[in-house]
Every structure is written in C-alpha cells, then in structure tokens.
Short mmCIF file of C-alpha atoms in Angstrom, two decimals:
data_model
loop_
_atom_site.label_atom_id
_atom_site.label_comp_id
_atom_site.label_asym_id
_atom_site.label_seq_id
_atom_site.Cartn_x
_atom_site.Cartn_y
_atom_site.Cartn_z
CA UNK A 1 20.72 -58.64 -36.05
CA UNK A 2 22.62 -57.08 -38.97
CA UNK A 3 26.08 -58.35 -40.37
CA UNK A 4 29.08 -56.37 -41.49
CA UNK A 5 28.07 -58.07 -44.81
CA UNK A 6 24.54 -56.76 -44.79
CA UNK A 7 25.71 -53.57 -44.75
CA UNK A 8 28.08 -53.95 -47.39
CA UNK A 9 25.52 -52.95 -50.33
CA UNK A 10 23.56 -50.26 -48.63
CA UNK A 11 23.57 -46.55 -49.80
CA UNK A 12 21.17 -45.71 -47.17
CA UNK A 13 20.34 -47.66 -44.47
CA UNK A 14 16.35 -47.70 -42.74
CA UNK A 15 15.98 -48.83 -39.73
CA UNK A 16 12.14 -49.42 -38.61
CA UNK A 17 12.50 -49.47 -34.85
CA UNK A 18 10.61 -50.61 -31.76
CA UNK A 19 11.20 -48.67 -28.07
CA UNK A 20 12.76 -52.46 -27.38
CA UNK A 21 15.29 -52.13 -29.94
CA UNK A 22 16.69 -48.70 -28.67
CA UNK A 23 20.21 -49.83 -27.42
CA UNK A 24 21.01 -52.36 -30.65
CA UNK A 25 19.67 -49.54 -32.82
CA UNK A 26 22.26 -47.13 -31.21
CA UNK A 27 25.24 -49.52 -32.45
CA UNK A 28 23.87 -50.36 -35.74
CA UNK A 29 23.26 -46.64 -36.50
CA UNK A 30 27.26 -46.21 -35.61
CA UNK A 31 28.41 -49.02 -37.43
CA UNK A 32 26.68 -48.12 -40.94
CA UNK A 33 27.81 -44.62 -40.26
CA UNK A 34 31.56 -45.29 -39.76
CA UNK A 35 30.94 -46.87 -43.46
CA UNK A 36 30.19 -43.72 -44.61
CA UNK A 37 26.29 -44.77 -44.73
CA UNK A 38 23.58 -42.09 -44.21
CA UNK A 39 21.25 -43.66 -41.99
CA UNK A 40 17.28 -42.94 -41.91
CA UNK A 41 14.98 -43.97 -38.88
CA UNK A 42 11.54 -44.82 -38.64
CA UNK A 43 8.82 -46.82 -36.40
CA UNK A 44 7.70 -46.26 -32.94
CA UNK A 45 11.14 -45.33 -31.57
CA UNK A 46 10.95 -41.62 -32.95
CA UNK A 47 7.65 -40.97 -31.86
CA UNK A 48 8.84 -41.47 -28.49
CA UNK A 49 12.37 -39.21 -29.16
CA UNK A 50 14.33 -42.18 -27.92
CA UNK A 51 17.89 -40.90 -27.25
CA UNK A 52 19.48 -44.16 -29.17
CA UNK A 53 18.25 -42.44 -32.21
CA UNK A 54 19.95 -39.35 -31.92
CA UNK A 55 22.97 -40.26 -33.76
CA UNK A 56 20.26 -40.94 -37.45
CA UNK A 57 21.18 -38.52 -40.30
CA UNK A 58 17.40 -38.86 -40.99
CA UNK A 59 14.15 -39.63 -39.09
CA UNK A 60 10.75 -40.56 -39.68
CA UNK A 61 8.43 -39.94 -37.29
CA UNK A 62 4.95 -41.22 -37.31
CA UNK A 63 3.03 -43.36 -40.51
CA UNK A 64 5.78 -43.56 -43.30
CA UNK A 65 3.17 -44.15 -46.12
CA UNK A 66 2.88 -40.45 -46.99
CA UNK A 67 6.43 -39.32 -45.98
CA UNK A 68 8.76 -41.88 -48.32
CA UNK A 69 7.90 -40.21 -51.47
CA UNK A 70 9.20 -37.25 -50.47
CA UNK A 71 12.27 -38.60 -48.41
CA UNK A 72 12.93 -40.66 -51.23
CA UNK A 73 12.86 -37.84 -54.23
CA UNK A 74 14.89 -35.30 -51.21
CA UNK A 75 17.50 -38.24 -50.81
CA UNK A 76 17.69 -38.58 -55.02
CA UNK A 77 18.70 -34.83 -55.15
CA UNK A 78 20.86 -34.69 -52.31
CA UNK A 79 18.56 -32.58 -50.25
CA UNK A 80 17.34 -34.29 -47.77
CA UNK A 81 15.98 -33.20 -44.59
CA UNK A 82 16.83 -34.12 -40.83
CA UNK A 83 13.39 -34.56 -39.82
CA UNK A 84 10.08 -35.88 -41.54
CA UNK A 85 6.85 -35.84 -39.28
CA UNK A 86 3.32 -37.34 -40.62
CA UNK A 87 1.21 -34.49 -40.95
CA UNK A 88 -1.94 -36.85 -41.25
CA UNK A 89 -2.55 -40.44 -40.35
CA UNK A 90 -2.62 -42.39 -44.04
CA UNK A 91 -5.82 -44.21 -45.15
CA UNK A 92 -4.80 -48.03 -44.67
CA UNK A 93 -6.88 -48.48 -47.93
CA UNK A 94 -4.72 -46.82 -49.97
CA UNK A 95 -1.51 -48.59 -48.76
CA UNK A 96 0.40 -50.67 -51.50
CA UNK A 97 0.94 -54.39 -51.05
CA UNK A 98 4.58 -55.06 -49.59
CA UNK A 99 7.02 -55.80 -52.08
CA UNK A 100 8.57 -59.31 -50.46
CA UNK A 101 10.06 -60.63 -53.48
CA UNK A 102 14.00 -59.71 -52.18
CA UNK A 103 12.98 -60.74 -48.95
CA UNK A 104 14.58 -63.88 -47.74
CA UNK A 105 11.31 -66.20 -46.18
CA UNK A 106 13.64 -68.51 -44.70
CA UNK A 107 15.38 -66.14 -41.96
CA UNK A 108 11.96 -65.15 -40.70
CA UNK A 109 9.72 -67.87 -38.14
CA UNK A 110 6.48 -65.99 -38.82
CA UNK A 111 5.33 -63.32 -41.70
CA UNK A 112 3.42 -60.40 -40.61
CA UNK A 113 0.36 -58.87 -41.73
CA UNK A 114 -1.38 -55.50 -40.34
CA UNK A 115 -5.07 -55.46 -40.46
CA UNK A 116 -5.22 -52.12 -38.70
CA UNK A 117 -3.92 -49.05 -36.70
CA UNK A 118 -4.77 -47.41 -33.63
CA UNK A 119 -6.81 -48.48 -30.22
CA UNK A 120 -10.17 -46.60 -29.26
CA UNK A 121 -8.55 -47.98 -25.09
CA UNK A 122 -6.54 -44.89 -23.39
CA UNK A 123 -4.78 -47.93 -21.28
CA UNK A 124 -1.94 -45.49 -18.88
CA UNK A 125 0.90 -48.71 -20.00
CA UNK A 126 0.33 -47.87 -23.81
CA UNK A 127 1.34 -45.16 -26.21
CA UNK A 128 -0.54 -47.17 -29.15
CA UNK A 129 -3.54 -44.03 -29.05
CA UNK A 130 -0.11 -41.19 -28.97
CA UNK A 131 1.17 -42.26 -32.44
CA UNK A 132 -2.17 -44.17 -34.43
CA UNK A 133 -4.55 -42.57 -32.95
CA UNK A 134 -8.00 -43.45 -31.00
CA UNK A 135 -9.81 -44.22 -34.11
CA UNK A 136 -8.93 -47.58 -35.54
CA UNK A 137 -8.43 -47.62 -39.32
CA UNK A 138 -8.24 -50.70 -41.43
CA UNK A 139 -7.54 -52.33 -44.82
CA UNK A 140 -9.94 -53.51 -46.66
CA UNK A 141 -10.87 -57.42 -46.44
CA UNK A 142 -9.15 -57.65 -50.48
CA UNK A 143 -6.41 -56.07 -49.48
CA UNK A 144 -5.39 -58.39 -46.81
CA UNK A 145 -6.52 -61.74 -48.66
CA UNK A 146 -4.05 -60.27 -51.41
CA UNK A 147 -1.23 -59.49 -48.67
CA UNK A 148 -1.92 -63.67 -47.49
CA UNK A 149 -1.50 -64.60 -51.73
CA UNK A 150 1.49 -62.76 -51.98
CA UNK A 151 3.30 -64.53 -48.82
CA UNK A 152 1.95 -68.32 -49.94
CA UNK A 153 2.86 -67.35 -53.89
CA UNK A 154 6.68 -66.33 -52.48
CA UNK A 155 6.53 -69.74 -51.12
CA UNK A 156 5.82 -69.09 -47.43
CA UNK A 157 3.98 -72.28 -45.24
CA UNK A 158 4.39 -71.22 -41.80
CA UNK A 159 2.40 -68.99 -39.13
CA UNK A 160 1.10 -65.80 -40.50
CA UNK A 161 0.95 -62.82 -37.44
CA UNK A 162 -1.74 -60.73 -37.13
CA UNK A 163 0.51 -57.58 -35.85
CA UNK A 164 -2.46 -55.22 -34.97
CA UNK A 165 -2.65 -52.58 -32.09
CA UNK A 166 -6.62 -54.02 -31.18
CA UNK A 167 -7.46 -56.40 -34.19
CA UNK A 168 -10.89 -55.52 -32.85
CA UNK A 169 -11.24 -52.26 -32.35
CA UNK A 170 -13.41 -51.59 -35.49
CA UNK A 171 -15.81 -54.61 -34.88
CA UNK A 172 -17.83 -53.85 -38.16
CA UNK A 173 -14.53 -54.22 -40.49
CA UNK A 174 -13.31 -57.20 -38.20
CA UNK A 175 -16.97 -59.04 -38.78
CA UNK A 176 -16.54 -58.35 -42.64
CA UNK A 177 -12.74 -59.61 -42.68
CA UNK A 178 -13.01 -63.09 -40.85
CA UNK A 179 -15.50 -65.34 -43.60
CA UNK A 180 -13.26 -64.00 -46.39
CA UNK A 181 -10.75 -64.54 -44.36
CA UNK A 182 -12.05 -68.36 -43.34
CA UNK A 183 -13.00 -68.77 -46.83
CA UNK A 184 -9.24 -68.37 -47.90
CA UNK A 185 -7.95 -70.48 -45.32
#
C-alpha cells in the first residue's frame, strides 16, 4: 500500500495491477493525480478493461517488454499516448534481468521469479490463455540461475516464488531448468 511519502518523488507513477487490486488501484490512481502526477497502468487489470483503471493518463495493455521503450522515449518528449497494446507476445529469452538494486528487500516476505508465460489448459475460471497465450514460453535455465544470483548478491535469504501461470506447461524446458536449478541450490 503506497504512502503520501512514496509519492512524493514520482514524475510518473506505474502501477502493475492484478484484477484483485482494482478498487485500491482506483484511489491510488486519484491520489497521485491530485499531485499533479501522470499516472501509467499496466498488468492483468487492462487486459481485462477493468473500470478502476479508467481514471490512468496511460495504459499498458498486455507484455510490457516491447512497449516501455517506446512509452518511455513518447513520455521524454511529451507525446505520449493514451493507450499502448502488445502487438506480439515478447520472447522471455530476450528479457533483461530486473534491476533490484533500489528495491528495498526488507518490505517484501518473498522475491519473485517468472520462469514462464502462458497455459496450454483453456480452464472456463482462467483468463491466463486470453492475455499469454496457449503456448507456454520460457527463460532460459541461465537466465533464471542469474535472476536467483542477483536476489542472494542484494542480500536476500528468504523464500524465492516461482510466480508462473503452469510452471509446467513446457515439460522439456521445465526438465532442463530443475538440475541447474538443484545444482544452485
């Protein structure tokens, strides 16, 4: 939950939201607004048009990978747009490392790590296949061994989260992650 003081530094404020975090997303949006903050909004929420978004100057719907370049150069020159939709789903191999090092490790009780996107299921309850697709793609076994380094190096000791739609639905990439994975361990 943000603080008045959180907000305090921000020229533009991103919010990466979950359908769960609709109605605290609403008064966040409003309160970094009425400090004259442009706010952009990404994650799952905007795929689904959630109405507790409406009130964003700018949102990001779908994998943000591809997309922040451009929001990011349109936001330098004052021209940035309304809307920004995926037009492909990014290769998870090409995805940078996350850049934790202004991150503060000791408000958080787990880290997270994604090994991949999307579900091959077409469960009715889940709308994982609507915005990653059927076809699971991963990261490579290096690139996830180097995502665990960079959480221990910052310092971090407690539970890592595996924060995948269906860790296995690429069994092949899965069977090629876990001994470099146990081997780290």
């Amino acid at each position: 939950r943000l603080k008045d003081s959180d907000l305090d530094w921000a020229v533009v404020v991103v919010f990466s939201g979950m359908m769960v975090q609709g109605p605290s997303m609403k008064e966040h949006i409003a309160r970094a607004q009425q400090r004259g903050l442009r706010v952009v909004v990404g994650g799952p929420i905007t795929s689904a048009k959630d109405p507790a978004i409406a009130g964003a100057d700018h949102v990001v719907e779908g994998e943000a990978e591809e997309i922040i370049p451009e929001l990011a150069a349109d936001l330098e020159r004052g021209e940035a747009k309304p809307h920004y939709k995926a037009k492909l789903l990014p290769d998870l191999t090409n995805v940078p490392l996350p850049d934790l090092h202004l991150s503060n490790l000791r408000r958080y009780s787990s880290m997270a790590v994604q090994f991949s996107r999307g579900c091959t299921f077409t469960c009715e309850f889940c709308d994982i296949i609507e915005i990653y697709g059927r076809r699971p793609r991963t990261k490579k076994p290096e690139q996830i061994l180097a995502e665990f380094d960079r959480i221990y190096g910052l310092g971090w000791r407690g539970p890592v989260f595996l924060v995948d739609d269906n860790f296995i639905g690429n069994k092949k990439c899965v069977k090629e992650l876990m001994p470099r994975l146990v081997e780290w361990m």
